[in-house]
mmCIF file of C-alpha atoms and ligand atoms in Angstrom:
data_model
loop_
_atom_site.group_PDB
_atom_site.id
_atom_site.type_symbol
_atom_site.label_atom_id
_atom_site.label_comp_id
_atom_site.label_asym_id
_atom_site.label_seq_id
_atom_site.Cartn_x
_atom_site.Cartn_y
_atom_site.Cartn_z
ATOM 1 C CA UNK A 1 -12.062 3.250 -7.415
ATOM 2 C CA UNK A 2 -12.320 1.616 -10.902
ATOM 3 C CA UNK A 3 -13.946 -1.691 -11.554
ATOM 4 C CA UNK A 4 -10.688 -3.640 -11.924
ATOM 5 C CA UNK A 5 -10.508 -6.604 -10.616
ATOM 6 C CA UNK A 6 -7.542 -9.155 -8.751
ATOM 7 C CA UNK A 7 -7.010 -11.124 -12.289
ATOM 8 C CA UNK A 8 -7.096 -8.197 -14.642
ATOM 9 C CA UNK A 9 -4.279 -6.172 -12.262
ATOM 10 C CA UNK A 10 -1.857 -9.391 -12.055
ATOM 11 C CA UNK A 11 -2.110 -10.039 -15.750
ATOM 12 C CA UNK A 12 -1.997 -6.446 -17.316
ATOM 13 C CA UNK A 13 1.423 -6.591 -15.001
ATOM 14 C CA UNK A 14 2.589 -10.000 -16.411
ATOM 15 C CA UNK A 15 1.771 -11.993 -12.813
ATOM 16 C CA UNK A 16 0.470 -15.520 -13.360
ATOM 17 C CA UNK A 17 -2.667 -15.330 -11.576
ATOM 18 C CA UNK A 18 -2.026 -17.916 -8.184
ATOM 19 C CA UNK A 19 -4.837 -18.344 -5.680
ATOM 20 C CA UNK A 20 -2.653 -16.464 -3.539
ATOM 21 C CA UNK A 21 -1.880 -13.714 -5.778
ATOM 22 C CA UNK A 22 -5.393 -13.091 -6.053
ATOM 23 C CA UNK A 23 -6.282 -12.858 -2.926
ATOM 24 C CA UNK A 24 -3.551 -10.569 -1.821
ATOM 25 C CA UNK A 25 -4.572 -8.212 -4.534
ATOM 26 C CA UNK A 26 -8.495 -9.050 -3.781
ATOM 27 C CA UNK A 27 -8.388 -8.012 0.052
ATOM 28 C CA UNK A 28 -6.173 -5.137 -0.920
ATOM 29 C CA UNK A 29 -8.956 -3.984 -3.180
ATOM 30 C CA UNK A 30 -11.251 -4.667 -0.800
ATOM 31 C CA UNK A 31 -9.515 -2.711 2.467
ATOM 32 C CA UNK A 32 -8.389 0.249 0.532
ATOM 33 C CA UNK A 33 -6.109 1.098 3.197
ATOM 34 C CA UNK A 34 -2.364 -0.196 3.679
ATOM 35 C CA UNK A 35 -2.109 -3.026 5.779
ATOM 36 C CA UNK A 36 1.040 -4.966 7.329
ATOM 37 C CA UNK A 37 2.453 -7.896 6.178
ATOM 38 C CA UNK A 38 0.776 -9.571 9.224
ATOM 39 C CA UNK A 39 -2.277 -8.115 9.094
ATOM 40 C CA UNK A 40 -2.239 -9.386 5.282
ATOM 41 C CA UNK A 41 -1.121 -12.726 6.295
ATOM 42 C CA UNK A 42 -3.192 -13.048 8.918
ATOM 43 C CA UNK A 43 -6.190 -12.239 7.136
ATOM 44 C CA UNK A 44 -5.103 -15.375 4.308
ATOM 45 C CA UNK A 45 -4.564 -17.673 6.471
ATOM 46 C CA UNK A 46 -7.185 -19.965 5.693
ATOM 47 C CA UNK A 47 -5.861 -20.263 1.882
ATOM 48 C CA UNK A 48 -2.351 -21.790 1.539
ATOM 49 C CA UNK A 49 -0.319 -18.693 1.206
ATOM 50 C CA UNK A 50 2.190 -17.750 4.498
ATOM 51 C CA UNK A 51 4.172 -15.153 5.595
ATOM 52 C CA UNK A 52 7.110 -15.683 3.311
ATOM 53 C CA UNK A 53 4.833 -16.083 0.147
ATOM 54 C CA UNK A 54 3.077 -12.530 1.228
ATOM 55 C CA UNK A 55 6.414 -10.980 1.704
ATOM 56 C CA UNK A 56 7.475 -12.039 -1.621
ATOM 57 C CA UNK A 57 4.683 -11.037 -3.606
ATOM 58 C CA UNK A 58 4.217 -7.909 -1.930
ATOM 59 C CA UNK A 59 7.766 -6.980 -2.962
ATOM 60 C CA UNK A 60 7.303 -7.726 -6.667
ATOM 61 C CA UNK A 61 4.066 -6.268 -6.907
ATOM 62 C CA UNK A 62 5.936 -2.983 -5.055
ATOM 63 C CA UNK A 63 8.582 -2.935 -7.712
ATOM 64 C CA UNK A 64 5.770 -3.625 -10.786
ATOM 65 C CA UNK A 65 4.070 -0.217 -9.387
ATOM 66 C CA UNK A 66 0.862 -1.986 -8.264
ATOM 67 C CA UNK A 67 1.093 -1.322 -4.325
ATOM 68 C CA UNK A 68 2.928 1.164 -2.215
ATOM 69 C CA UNK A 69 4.036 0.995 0.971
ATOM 70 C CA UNK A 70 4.184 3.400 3.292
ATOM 71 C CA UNK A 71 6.072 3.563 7.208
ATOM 72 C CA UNK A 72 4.046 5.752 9.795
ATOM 73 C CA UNK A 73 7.627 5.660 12.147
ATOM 74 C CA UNK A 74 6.500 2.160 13.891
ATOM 75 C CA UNK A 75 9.488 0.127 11.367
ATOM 76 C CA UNK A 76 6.319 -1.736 9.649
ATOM 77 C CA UNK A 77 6.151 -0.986 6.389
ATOM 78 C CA UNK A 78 2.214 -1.336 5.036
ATOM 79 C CA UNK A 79 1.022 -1.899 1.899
ATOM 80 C CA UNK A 80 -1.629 -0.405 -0.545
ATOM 81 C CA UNK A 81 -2.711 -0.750 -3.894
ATOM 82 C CA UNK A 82 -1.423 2.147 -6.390
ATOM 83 C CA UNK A 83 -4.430 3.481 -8.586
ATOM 84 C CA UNK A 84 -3.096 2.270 -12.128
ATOM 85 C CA UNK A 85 -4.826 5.452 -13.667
ATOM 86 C CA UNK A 86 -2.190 7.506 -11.394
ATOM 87 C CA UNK A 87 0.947 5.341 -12.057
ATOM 88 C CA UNK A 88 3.412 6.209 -9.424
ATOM 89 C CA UNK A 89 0.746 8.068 -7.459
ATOM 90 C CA UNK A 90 2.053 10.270 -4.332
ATOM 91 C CA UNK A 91 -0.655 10.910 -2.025
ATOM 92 C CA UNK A 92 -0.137 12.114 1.940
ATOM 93 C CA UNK A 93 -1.159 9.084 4.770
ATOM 94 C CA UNK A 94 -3.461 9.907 7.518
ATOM 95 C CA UNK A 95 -2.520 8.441 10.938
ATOM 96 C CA UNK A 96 -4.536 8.020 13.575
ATOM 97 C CA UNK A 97 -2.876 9.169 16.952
ATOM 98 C CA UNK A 98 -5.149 6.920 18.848
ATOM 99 C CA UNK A 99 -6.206 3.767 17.313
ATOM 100 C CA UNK A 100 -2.990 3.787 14.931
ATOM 101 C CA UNK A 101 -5.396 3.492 11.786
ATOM 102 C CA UNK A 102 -3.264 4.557 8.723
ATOM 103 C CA UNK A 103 -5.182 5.963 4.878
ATOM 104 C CA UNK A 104 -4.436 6.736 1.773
ATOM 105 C CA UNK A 105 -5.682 10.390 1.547
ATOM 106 C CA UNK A 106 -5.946 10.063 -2.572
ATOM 107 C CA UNK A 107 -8.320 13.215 -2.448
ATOM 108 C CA UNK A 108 -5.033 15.163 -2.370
ATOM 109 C CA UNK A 109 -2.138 14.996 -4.745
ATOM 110 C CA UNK A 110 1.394 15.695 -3.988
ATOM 111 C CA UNK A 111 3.419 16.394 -6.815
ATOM 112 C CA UNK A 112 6.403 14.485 -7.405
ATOM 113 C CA UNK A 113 9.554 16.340 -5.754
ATOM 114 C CA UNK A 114 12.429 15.451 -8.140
ATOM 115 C CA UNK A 115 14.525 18.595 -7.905
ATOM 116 C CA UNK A 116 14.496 19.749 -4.008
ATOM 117 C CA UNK A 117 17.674 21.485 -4.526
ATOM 118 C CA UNK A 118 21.184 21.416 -6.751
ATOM 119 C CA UNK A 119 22.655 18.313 -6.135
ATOM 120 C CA UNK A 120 20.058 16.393 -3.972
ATOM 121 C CA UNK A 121 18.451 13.667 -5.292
ATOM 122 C CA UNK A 122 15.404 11.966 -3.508
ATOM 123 C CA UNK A 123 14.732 8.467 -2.977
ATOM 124 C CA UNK A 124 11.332 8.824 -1.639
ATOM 125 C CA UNK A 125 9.197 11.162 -0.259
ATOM 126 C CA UNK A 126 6.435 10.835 2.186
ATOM 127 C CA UNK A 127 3.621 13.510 3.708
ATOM 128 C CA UNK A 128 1.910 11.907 6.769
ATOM 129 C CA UNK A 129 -1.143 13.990 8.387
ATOM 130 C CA UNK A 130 -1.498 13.147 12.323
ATOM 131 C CA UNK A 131 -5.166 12.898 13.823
ATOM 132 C CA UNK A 132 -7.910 11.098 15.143
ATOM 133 C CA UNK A 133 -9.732 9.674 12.616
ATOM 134 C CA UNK A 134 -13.408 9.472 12.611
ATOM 135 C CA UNK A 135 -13.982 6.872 15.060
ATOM 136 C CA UNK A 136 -11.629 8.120 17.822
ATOM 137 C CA UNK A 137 -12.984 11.961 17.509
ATOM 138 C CA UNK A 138 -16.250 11.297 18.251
HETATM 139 ZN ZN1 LIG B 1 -8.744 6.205 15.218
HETATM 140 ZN ZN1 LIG B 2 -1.269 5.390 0.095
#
């Protein structure tokens, strides 16, 4: 992980730098692994920045590149900063079978499908790896 930090990230990407903002970003650097919109929200609730705020800054920082999200087949979508030395980084998510944990696996690189076949064109793609992770195998 580089040295970046919150500020540098929201103003390289042309984000005013809000206590909020910063935050976000901050605990996202500080997890490094993608976390719901509640979980997020939950874990800012002491600073004056709800649920609607989070979902709306999570989108625009999703379409400026600097998260990704990623859907394990639960319908939440969760949330993870993008390595700006990677761009549009695609890495495969490890999920764990028992405690539900869900990680970036950015040790391994998948390279971006574009042509799958004549005629197909794909709107995302997404390698999940199925486990126990650490904790639970022991
Ligand atoms: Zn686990
Ligand atoms: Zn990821």
């Amino acid at each position: 992980m580089n040295c970046e930090t919150a500020r540098d990230i929201l103003q390289k990407n042309g984000f005013k730098c809000t206590p909020g903002r910063i935050a976000l970003i901050e605990l996202l650097l500080k997890t490094k692994q993608p976390l719901s919109q509640q979980e997020i929200s939950n874990q800012l609730s002491d600073i004056d920045f709800n649920f609607v705020s989070v979902y709306r800054s999570l989108h625009a920082f999703l379409e400026a590149g600097i998260v990704h999200r990623v859907e394990t087949g639960d319908r939440i979508w969760r949330f993870a900063l993008t390595d700006a030395k990677d761009g549009e980084e695609h890495h495969p998510h490890f999920v764990c079978n028992s405690c539900g944990k869900v990680e970036c696996i950015k040790e391994m690189k998948i390279p971006q499908l574009s042509e799958i076949r004549p005629g197909y064109t794909v709107e995302e793609q997404e390698v999940f790896i199925r486990g126990l992770c650490d904790k639970c195998s022991r």
